[in-house]
Short mmCIF file of C-alpha atoms in Angstrom, two decimals:
data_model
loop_
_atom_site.label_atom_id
_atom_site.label_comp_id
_atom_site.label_asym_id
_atom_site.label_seq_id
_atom_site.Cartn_x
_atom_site.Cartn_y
_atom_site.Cartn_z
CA UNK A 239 3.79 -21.47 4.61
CA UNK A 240 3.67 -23.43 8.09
CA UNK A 241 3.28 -26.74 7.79
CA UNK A 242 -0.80 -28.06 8.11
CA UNK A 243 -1.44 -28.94 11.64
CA UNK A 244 2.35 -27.57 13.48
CA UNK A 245 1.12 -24.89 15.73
CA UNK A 246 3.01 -21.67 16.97
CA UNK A 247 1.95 -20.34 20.26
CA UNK A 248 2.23 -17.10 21.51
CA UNK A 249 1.38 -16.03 24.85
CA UNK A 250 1.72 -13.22 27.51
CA UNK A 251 0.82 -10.48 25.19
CA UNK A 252 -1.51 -7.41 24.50
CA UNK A 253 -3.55 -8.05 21.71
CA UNK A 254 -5.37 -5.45 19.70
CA UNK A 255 -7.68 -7.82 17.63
CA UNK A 256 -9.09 -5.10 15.28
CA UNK A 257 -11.96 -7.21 14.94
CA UNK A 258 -15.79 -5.89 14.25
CA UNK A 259 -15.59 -5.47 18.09
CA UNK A 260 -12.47 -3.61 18.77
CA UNK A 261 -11.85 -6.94 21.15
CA UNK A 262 -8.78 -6.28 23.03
CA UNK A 263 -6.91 -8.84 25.64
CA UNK A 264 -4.59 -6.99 28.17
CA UNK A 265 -2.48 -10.14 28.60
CA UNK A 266 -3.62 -13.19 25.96
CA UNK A 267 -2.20 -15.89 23.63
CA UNK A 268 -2.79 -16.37 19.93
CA UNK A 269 -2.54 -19.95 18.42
CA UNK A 270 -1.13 -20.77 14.65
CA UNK A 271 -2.14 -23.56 13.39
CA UNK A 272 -0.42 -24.23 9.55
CA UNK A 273 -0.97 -20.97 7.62
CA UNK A 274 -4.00 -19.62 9.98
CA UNK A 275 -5.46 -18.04 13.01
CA UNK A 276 -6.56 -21.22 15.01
CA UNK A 277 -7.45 -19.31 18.31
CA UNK A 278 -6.92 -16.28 20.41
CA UNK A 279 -8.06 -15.18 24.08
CA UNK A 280 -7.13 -13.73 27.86
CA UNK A 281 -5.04 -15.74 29.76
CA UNK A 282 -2.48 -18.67 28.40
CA UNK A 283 -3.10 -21.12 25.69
CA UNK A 284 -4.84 -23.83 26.20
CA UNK A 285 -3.49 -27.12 27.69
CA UNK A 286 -3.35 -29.96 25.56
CA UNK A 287 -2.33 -28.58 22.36
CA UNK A 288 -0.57 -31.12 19.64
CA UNK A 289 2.30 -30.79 17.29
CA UNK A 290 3.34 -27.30 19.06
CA UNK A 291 6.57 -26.33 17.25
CA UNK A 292 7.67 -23.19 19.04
CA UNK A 293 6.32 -21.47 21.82
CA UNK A 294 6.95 -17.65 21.73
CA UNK A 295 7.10 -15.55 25.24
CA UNK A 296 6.13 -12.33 23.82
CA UNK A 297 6.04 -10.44 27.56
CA UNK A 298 6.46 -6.67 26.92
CA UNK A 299 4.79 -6.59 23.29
CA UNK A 300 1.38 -5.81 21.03
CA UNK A 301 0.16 -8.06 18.86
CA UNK A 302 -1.68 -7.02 16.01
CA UNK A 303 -2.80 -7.91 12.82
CA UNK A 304 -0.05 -7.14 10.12
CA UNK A 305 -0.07 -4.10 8.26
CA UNK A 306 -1.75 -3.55 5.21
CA UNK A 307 -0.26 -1.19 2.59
CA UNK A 308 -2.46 0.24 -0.20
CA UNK A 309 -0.71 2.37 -2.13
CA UNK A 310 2.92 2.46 -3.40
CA UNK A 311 5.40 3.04 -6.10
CA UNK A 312 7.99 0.91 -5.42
CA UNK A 313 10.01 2.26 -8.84
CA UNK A 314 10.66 5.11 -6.74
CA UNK A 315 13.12 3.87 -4.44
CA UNK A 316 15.91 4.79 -6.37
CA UNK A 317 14.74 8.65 -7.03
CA UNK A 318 14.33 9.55 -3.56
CA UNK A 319 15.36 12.91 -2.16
CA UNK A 320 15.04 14.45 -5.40
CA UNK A 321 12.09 17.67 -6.30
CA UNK A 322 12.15 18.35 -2.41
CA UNK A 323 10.30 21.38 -2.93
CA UNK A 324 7.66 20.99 -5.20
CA UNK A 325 3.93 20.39 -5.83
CA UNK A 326 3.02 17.65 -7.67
CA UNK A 327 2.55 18.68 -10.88
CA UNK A 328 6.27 20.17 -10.95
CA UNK A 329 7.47 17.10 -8.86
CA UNK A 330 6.20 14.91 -12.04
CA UNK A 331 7.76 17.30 -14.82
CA UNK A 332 10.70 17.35 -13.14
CA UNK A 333 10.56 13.22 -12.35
CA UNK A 334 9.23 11.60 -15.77
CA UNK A 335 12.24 12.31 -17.29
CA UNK A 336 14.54 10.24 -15.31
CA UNK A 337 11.42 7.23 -14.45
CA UNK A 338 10.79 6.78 -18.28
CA UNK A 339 14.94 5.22 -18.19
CA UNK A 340 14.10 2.43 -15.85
CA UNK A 341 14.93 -1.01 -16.94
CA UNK A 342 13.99 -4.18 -15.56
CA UNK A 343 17.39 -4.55 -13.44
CA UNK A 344 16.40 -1.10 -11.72
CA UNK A 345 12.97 -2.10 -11.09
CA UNK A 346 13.65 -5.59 -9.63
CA UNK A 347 16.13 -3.46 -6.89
CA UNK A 348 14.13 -0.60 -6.11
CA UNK A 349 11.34 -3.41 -5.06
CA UNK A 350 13.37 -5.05 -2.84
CA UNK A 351 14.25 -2.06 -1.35
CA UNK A 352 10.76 -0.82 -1.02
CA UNK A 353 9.60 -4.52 0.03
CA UNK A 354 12.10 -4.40 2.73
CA UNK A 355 11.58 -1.59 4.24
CA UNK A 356 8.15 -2.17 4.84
CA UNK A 357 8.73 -5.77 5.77
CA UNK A 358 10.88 -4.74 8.43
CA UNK A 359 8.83 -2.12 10.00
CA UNK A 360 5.16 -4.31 10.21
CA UNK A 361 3.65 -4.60 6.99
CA UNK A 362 3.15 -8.16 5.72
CA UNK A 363 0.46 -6.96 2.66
CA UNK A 364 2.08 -4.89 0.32
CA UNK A 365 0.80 -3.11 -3.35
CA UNK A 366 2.52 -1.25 -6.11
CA UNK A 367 0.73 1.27 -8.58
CA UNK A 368 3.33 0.51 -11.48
CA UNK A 369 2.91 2.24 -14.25
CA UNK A 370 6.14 3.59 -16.07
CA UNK A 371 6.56 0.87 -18.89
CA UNK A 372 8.95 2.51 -21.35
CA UNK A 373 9.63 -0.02 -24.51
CA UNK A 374 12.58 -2.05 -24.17
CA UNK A 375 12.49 -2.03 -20.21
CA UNK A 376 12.12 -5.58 -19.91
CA UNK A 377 9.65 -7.51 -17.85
CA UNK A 378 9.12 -5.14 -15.01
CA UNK A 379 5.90 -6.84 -13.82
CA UNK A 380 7.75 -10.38 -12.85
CA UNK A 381 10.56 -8.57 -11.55
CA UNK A 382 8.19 -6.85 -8.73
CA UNK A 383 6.29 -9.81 -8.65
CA UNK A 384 9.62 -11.67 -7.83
CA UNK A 385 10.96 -9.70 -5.52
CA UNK A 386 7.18 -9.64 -3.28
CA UNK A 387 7.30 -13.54 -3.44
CA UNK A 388 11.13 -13.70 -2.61
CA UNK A 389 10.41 -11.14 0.36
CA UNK A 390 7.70 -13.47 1.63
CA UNK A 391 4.93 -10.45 1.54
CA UNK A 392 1.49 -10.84 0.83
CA UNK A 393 1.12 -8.61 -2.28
CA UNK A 394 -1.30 -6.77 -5.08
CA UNK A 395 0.37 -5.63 -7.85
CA UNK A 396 -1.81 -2.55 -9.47
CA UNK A 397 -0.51 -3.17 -13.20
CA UNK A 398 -0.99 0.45 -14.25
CA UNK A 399 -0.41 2.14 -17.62
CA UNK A 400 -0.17 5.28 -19.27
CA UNK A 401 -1.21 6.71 -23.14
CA UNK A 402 -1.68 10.38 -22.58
CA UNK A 403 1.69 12.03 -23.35
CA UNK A 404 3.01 15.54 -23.81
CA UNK A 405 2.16 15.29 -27.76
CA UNK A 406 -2.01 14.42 -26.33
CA UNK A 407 -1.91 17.26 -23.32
CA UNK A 408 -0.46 15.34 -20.71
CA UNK A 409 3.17 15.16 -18.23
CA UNK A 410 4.50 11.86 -18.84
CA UNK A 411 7.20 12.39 -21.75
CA UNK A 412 6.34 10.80 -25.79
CA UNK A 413 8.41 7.57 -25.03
CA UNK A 414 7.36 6.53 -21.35
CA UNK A 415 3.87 5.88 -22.45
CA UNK A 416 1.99 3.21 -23.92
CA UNK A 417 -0.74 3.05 -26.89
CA UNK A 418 -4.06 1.67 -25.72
CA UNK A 419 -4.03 -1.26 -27.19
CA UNK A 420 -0.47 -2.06 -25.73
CA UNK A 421 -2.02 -0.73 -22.26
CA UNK A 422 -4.57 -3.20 -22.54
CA UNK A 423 -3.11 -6.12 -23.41
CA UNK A 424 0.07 -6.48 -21.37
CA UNK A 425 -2.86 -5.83 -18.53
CA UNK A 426 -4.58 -8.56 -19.24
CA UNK A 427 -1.54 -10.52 -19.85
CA UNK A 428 -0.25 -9.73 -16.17
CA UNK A 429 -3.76 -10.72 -14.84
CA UNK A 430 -3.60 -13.91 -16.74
CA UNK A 431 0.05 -14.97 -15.99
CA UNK A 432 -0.22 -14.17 -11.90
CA UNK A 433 -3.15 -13.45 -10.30
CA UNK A 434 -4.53 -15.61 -7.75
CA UNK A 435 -7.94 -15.55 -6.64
CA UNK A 436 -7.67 -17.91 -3.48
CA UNK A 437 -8.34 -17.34 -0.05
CA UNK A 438 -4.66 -17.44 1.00
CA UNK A 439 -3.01 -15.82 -1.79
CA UNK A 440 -0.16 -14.64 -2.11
CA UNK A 441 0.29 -12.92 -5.41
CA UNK A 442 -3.15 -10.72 -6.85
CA UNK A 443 -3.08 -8.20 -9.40
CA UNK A 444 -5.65 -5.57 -9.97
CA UNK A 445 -5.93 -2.84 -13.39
CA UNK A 446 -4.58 0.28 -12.84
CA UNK A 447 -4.43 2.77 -15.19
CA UNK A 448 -2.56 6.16 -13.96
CA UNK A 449 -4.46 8.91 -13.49
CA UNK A 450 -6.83 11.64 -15.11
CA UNK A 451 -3.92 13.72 -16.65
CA UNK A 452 -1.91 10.81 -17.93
CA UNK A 453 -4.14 8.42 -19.45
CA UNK A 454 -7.53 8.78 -22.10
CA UNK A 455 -10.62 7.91 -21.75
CA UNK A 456 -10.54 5.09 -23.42
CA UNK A 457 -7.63 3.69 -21.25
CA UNK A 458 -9.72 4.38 -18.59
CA UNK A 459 -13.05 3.21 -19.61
CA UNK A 460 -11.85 0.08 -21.54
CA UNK A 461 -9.37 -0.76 -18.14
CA UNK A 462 -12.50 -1.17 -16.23
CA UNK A 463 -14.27 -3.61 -18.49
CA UNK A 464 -11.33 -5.69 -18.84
CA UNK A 465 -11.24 -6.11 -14.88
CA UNK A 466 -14.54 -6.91 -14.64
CA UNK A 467 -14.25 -9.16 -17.02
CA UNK A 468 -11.19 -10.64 -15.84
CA UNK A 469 -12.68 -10.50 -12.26
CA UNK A 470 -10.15 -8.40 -10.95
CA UNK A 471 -9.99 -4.94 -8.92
CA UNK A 472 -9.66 -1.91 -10.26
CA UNK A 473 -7.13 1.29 -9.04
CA UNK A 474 -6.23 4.32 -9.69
CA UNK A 475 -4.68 8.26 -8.44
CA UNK A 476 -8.07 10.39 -7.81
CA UNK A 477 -8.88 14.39 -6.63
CA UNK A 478 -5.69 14.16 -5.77
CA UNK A 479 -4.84 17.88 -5.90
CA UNK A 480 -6.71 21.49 -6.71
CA UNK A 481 -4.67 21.45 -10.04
CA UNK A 482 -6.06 18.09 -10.77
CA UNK A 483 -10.07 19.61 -10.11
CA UNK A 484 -8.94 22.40 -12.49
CA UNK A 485 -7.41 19.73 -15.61
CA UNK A 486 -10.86 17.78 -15.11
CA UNK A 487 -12.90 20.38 -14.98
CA UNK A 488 -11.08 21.94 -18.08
CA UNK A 489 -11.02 18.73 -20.07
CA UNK A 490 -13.71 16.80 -19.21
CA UNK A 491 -16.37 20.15 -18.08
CA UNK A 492 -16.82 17.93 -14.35
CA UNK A 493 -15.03 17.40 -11.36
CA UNK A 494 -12.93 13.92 -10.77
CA UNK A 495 -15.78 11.82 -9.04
CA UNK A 496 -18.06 12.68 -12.04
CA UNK A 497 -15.51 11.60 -14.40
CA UNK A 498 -14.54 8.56 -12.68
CA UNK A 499 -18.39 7.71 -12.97
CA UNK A 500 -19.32 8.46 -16.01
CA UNK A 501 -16.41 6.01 -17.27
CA UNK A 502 -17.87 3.23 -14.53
CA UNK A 503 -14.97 4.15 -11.99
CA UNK A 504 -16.87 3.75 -8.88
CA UNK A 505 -17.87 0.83 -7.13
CA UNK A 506 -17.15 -1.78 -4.23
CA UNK A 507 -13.94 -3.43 -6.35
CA UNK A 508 -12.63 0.29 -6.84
CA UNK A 509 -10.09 1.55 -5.04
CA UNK A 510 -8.77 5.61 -5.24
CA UNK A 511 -5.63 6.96 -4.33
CA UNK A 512 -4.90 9.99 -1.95
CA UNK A 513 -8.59 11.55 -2.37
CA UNK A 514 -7.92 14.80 -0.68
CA UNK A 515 -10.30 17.34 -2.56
CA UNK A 516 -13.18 15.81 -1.84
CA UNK A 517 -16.53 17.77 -1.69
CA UNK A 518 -19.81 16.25 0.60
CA UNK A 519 -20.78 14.91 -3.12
CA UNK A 520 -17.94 13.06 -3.91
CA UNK A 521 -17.62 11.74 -0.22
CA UNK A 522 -21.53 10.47 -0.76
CA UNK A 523 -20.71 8.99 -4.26
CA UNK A 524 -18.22 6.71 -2.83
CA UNK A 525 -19.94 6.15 -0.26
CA UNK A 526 -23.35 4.76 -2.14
CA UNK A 527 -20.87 2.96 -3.99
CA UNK A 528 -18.71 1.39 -1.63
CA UNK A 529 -15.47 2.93 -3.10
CA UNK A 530 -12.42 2.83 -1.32
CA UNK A 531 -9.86 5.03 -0.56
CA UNK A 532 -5.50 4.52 0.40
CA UNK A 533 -4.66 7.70 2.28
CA UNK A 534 -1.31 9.05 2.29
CA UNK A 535 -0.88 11.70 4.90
CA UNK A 536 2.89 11.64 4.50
CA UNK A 537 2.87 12.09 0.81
CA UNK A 538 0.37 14.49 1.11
CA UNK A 539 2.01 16.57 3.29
CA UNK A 540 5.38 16.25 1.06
CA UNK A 541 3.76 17.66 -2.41
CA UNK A 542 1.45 19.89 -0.46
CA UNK A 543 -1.61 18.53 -1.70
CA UNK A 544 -3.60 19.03 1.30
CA UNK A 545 -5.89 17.35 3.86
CA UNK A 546 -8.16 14.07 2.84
CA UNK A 547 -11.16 14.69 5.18
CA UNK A 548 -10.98 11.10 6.58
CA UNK A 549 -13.23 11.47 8.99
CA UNK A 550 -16.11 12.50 7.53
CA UNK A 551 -15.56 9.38 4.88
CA UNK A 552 -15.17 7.12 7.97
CA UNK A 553 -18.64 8.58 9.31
CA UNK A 554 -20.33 8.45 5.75
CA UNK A 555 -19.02 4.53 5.58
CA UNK A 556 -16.45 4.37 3.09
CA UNK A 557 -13.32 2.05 2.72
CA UNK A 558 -10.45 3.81 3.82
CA UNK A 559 -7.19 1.92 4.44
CA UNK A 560 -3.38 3.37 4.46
CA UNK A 561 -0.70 3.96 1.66
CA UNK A 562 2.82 4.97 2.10
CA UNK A 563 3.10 5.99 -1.73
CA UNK A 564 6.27 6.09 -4.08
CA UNK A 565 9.30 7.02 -1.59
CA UNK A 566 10.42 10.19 -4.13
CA UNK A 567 7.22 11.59 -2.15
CA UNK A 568 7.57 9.73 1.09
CA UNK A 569 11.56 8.78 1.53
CA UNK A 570 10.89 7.08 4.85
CA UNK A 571 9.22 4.49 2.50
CA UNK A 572 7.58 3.05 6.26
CA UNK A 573 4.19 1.98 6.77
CA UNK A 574 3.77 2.07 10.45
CA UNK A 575 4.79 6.08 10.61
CA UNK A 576 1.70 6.45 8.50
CA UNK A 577 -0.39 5.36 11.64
CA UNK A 578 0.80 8.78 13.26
CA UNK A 579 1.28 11.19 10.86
CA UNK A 580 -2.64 9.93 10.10
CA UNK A 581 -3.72 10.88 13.09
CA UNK A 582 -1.79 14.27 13.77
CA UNK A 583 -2.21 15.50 10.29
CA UNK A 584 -5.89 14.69 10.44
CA UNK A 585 -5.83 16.52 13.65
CA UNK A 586 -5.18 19.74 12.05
CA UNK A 587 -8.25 19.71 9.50
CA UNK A 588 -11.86 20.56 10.51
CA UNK A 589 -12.39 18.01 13.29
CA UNK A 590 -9.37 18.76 15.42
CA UNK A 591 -8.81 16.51 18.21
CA UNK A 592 -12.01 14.64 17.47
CA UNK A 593 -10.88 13.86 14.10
CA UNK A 594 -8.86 10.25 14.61
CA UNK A 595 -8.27 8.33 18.13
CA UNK A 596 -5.24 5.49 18.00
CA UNK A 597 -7.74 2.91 17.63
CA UNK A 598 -9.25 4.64 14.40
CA UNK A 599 -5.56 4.91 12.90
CA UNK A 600 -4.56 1.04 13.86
CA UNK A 601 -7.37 0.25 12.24
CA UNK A 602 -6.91 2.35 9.00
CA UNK A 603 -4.17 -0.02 8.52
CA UNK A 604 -5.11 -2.92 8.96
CA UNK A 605 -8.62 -4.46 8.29
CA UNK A 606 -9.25 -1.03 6.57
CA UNK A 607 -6.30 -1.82 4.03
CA UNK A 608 -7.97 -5.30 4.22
CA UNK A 609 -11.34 -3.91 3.28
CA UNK A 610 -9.71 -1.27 0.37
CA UNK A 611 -8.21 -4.45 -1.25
CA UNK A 612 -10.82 -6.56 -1.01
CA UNK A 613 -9.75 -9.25 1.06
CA UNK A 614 -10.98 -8.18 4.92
CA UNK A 615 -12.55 -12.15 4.75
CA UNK A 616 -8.86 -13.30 4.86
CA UNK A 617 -6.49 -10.43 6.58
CA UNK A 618 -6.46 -7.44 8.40
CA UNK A 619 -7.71 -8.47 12.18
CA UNK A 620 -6.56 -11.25 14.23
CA UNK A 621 -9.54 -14.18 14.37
CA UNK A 622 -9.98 -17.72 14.16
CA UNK A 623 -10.01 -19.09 10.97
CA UNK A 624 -8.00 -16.15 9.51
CA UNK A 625 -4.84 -15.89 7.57
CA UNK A 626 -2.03 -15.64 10.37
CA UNK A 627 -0.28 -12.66 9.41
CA UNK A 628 0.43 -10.47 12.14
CA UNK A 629 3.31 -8.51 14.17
CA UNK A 630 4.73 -8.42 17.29
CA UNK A 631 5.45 -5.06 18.40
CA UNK A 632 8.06 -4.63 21.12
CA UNK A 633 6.60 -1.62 23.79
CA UNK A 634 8.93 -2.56 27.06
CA UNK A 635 11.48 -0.24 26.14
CA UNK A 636 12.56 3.24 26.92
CA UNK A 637 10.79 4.76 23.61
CA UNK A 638 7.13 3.12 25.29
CA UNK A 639 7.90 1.68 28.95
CA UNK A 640 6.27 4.12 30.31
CA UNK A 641 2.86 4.50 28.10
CA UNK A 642 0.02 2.50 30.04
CA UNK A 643 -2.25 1.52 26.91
CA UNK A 644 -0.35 -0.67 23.97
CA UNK A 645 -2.38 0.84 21.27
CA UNK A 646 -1.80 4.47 22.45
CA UNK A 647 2.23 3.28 22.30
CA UNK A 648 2.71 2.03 19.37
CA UNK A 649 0.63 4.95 17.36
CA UNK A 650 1.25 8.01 19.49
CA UNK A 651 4.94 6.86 20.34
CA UNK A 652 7.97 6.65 18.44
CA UNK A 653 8.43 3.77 15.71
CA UNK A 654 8.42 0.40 18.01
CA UNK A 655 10.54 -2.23 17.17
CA UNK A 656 9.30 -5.56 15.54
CA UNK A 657 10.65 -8.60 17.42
CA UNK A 658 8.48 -10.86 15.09
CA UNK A 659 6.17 -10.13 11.64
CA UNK A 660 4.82 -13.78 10.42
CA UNK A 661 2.99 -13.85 7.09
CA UNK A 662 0.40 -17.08 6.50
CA UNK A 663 2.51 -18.51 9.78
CA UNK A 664 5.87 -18.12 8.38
CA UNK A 665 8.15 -15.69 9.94
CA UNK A 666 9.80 -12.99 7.64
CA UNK A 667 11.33 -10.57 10.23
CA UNK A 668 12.99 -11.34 13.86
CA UNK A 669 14.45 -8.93 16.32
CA UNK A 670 14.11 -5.65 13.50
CA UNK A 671 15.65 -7.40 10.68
CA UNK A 672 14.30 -9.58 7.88
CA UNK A 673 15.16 -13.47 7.50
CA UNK A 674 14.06 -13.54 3.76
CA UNK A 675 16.34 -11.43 2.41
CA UNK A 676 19.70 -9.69 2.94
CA UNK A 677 19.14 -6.06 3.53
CA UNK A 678 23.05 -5.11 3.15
CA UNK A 679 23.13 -6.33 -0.13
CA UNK A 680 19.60 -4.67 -1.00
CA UNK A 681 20.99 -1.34 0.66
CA UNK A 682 24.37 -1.59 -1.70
CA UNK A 683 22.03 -2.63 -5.30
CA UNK A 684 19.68 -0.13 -4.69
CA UNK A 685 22.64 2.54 -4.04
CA UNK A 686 24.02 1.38 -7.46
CA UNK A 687 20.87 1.22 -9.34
CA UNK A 688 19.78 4.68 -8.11
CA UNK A 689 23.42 6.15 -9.19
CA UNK A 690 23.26 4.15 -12.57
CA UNK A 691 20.06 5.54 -13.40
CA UNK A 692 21.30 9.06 -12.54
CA UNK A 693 24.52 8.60 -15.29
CA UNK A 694 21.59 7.31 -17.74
CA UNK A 695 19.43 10.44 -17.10
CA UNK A 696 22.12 13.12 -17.33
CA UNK A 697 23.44 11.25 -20.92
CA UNK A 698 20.49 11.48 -22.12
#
């Protein structure tokens, strides 16, 4: 964190504010001030200004509020490329095996190397849905937890859990599950130990219990009073795809949405991953109850699950922020690709060309991840008084030179370069590569990790 009172100035920018009014400055400043947002406008800075520490000429770039990531599995790091070719189900039969082996050394890797890809590419908020937690793996919680406040990333870890196994009717394998009352309690014991509730936290943790097919009722129900109880949000995998609608429908005689509310799984600290089988019901249910939604066109796309109809929860007022998912489903593991592949993919459902503009998609993720993780009062657009985490995107090049409109650029254009990414007004990445951390040694641990865990699986 910046110093209180030591200000950072940067002027001769675009900035895309992402604020309630779209506000946009073709050529502006933005003012840091310690760890916040002290002031932002057209034109340069304003004269007079004390204890400024480093003035930034940021000619050429956008600056925007940082990224916000809402959905992940950073465990996943070290299976990527593997199941290229199937749905999800499949992809998960064919996966469990090898996830249930992780161990706390694997874990602590693959999040660095998940952390630092996004980092590096624009997202300064970051979440994992972790919730492999075979016995004898070690403390996997701190280790992600580590590696986030090492990284320098604002960051929500969903503790998740699993206790439906193939012995109960579900994928997971026997030993990569936990009872309930394991579930439970190393839950609340993760809430206890880390979560912050201040305004400029850095570390938050929310309950997160798997999904339909791999966890009871009871895990699910129970989950949701411990949050509330604990004050805490609440996440999970929902509708996610049609063979998910059937297992519901087959075990519990309703769709997903009905489920999640007759176990108290809707409602404005709720947040739902992927969401792409989504009927005018469900979209009004989440809608009534301010439920929010991390969409992951990439994944999506990957595992074939199908088209989210984000538009139509946009018009009927839902949450709806981005997620890049686990990277055995998304290998690019990037944030900021998400902003264009949400965009074109929504393109080709129902809506066509009407269905997302760039604005719509910048905002998905940003103050739309802010909103889905329940802090849009602190992140996720660029105002006074706000956390100062935010990214300067580099658009002067030949990959954007010649694109008029900034916004346009950097979500219609090829991946633009971040010359600066500062989270709470201390920078983590400079010129495209990260000061907190050394991403040739992440590259060659997360190599080793992914080929140990490979000898591991095919001993087994």
């Amino acid at each position: 964190m910046a110093a209180a009172g030591r200000r950072i100035v940067i002027e001769n920018c675009s900035i895309a504010t992402v604020d309630a009014q779209d506000t946009e400055y073709a050529t502006g400043y933005v003012v840091i001030a310690g760890n916040r947002v002290e002031s932002l406008g057209a034109g340069k800075a304003p004269g007079g200004l004390e204890n400024v520490v480093r003035r930034i000429d940021a000619t050429g770039h956008l600056v925007t509020p940082g990224l916000v990531n809402t959905h992940h599995h950073f465990y996943q790091w070290i299976t990527r490329g593997l199941a290229t070719d199937h749905n999800l189900f499949d992809w998960l039969v064919a996966l469990y095996p090898t996830w249930a082996r992780i161990d706390e050394q694997m874990v602590r890797a693959a999040a660095q190397g998940s952390l630092a890809m996004m980092a590096r590419g624009g997202v300064t908020t970051a979440m994992d849905h972790h919730y492999v937690y075979p016995q004898g793996s070690g403390d996997l919680s701190g280790a992600i937890i580590g590696a986030a406040r090492d990284m320098g990333v604002r960051f929500t870890l969903a503790r998740g859990s699993m206790d439906r196994s193939e012995k109960d009717g579900g994928l997971p394998p026997d030993f990569a599950v936990e009872t309930l009352e394991g579930a439970l309690a190393g839950t609340e014991e993760t809430v206890e130990r880390h979560h912050d509730a201040s305004f400029d936290a850095m570390t938050q943790v929310a309950v997160a219990p798997c999904s339909p097919f791999s966890i009871s009722t009871e895990l699910l129900r129970q989950g949701g009073e411990l949050a509330r109880r604990l004050g805490v949000r609440m996440h999970t995998h929902g509708s996610e795809t049609v063979e998910e609608e059937k297992f519901c429908h087959e075990l519990f005689g309703m769709g997903p949405t009905d489920y999640f509310e007759s176990t108290g799984w809707l409602g404005e600290d709720v947040w739902m991953a992927h969401c792409v089988h989504m009927n005018d019901s469900d979209i009004a249910a989440f809608a009534r109850t301010k439920t929010g939604v991390a969409h992951c066109p990439s994944s999506n796309a990957r595992l074939a699950a199908g088209i989210a109809r984000v538009p139509d929860m946009l018009a009927a007022g839902v949450p709806v922020g981005l997620g890049v998912d686990g990277t055995a489903s998304n290998e690019s593991g990037e944030l900021h690709t998400e902003l264009r592949n949400a965009l074109l993919i929504n393109r080709l459902g129902a809506h066509r060309e009407a269905a997302l503009n760039a604005r719509q998609a910048l905002r998905l993720g940003t103050y739309g991840g802010a909103q889905v993780l329940g802090r849009a009062a602190e992140i996720g657009s660029l105002e006074p008084g706000k956390l100062a985490d935010l990214v300067l995107w580099k658009l002067d090049t030949l990959a954007h030179a010649s694109i008029a409109d900034p916004v346009t650029a950097l979500v219609f254009g090829a991946a633009a370069p971040v010359t600066a990414s500062f989270v709470g007004g201390r920078q983590i990445v400079a010129d495209g590569r990260l000061l907190t951390a050394d991403e040739d040694a992440i590259a060659r641990s997360t190599r080793d990790e992914a080929r140990r865990l490979a000898r591991i699986t095919a001993q087994a």
